[in-house]
GROMACS .gro file of C-alpha atoms in nm:
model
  113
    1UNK     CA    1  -3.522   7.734  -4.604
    2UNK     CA    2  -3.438   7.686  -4.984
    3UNK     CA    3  -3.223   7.927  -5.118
    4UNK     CA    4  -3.369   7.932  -5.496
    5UNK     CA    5  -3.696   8.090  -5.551
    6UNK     CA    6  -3.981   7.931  -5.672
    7UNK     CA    7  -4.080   7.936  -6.069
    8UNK     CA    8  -4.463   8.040  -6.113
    9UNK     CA    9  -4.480   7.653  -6.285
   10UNK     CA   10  -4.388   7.525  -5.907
   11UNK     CA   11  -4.686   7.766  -5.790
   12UNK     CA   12  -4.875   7.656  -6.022
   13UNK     CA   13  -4.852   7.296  -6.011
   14UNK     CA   14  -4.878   7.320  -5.578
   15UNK     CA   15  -5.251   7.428  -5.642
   16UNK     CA   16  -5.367   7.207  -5.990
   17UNK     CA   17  -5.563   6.993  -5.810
   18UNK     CA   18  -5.864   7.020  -5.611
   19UNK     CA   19  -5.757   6.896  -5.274
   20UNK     CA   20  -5.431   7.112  -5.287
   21UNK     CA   21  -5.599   7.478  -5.383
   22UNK     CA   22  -5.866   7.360  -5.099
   23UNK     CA   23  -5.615   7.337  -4.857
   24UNK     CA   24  -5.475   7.637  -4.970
   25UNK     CA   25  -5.808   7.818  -4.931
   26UNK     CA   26  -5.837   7.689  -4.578
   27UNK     CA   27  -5.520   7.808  -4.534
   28UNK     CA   28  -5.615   8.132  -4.658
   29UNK     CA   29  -5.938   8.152  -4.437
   30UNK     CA   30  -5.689   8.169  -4.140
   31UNK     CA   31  -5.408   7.970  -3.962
   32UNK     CA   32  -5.502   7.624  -3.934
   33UNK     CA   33  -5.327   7.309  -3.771
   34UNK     CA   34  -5.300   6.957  -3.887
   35UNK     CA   35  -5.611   6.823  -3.814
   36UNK     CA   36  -5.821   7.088  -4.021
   37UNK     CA   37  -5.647   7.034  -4.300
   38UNK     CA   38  -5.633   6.627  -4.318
   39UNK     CA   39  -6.001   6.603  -4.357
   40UNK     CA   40  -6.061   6.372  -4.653
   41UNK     CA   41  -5.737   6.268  -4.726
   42UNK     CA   42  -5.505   5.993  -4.627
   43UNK     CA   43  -5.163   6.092  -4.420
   44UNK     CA   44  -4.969   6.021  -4.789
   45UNK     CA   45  -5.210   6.252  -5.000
   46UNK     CA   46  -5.189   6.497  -4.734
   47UNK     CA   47  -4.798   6.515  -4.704
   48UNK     CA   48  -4.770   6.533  -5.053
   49UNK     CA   49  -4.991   6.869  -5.056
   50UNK     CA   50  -4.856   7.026  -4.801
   51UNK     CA   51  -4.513   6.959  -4.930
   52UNK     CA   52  -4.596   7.092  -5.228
   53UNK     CA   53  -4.735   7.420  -5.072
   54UNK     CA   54  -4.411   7.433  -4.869
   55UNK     CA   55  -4.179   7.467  -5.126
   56UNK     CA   56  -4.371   7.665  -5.312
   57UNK     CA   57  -4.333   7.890  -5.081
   58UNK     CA   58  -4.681   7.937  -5.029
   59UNK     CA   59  -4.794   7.846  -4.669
   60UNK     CA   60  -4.572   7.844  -4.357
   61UNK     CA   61  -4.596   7.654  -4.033
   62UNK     CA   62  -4.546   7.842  -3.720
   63UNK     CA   63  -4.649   7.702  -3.409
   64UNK     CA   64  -4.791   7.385  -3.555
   65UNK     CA   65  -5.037   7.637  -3.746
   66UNK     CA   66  -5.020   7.694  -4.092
   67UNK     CA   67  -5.090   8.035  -4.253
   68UNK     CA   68  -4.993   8.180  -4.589
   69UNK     CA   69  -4.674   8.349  -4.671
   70UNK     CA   70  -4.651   8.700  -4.821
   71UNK     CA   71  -4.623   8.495  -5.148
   72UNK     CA   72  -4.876   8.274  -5.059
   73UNK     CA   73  -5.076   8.647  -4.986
   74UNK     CA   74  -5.062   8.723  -5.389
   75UNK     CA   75  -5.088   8.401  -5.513
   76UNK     CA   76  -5.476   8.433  -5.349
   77UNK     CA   77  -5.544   8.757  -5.407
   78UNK     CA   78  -5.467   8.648  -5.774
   79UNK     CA   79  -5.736   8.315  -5.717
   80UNK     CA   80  -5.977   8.588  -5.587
   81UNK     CA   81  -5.929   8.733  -5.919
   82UNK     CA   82  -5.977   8.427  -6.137
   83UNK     CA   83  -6.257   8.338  -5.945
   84UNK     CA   84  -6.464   8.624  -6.024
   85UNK     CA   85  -6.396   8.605  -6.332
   86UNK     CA   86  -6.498   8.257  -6.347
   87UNK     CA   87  -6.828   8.348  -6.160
   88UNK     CA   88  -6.889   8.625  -6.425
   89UNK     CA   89  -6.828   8.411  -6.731
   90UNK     CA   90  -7.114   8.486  -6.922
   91UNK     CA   91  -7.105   8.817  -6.868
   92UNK     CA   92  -6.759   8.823  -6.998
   93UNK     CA   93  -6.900   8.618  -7.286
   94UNK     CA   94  -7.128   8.830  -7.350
   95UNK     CA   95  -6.870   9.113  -7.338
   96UNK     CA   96  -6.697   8.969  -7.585
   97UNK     CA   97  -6.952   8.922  -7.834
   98UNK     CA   98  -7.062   9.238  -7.854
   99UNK     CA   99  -6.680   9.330  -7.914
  100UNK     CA  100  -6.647   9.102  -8.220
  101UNK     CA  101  -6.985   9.261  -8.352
  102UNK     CA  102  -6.785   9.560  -8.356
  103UNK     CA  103  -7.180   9.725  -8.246
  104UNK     CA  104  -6.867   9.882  -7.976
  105UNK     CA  105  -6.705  10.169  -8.122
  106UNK     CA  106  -6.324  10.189  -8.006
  107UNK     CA  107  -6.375  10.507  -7.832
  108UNK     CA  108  -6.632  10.402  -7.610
  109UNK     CA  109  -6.459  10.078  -7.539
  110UNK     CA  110  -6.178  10.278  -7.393
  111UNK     CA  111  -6.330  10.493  -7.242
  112UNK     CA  112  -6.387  10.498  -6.856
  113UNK     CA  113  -6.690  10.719  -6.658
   0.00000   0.00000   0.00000
């Protein structure tokens, strides 16, 4: 086990491409062996990934199974978060239009029912 922590730019970079944060998603769907996970990749891109995830501190292996870590826990909860966000984009647009318009007056846009 490394005894440094992981930078949030290590975290980061472990899930930047679309194969990786799919993995990571599987991951996060439930433990998963080998096989699962190697779907559509070669052996190298695989190894690579997971490697990546490793040290990241973001999945562990126990039992030939992978599953996430505690860290690996947040990290997803905070792609849950993105992801909606992402989903609701043009509501958030639209949020922030009518924010530049200033048609929102401050205290209502603080304000919480």
């Amino acid at each position: 086990m490394d005894t440094l922590a992981p930078k949030d730019i290590d975290i980061l970079k472990s899930l930047s491409d679309s194969k990786s944060l799919e993995m990571f998603r599987s991951i996060a769907r439930g433990n998963v062996g080998t096989d699962e996970l190697i779907r559509g990749l070669s052996k190298k891109q695989y190894y690579f990934r997971m490697r990546q995830l490793l040290k990241a501190g973001l999945v562990q292996r126990i039992k030939g199974r992978f599953s996430l870590t505690c860290l690996g826990a947040v990290v997803n909860h905070a792609g849950l978060v993105i992801e909606t966000g992402v989903n609701n984009y043009w509501k958030l647009k639209a949020i922030d239009s009518i924010q530049a318009s200033g048609q929102i007056v401050e205290h209502e846009h603080n304000s919480r029912q």
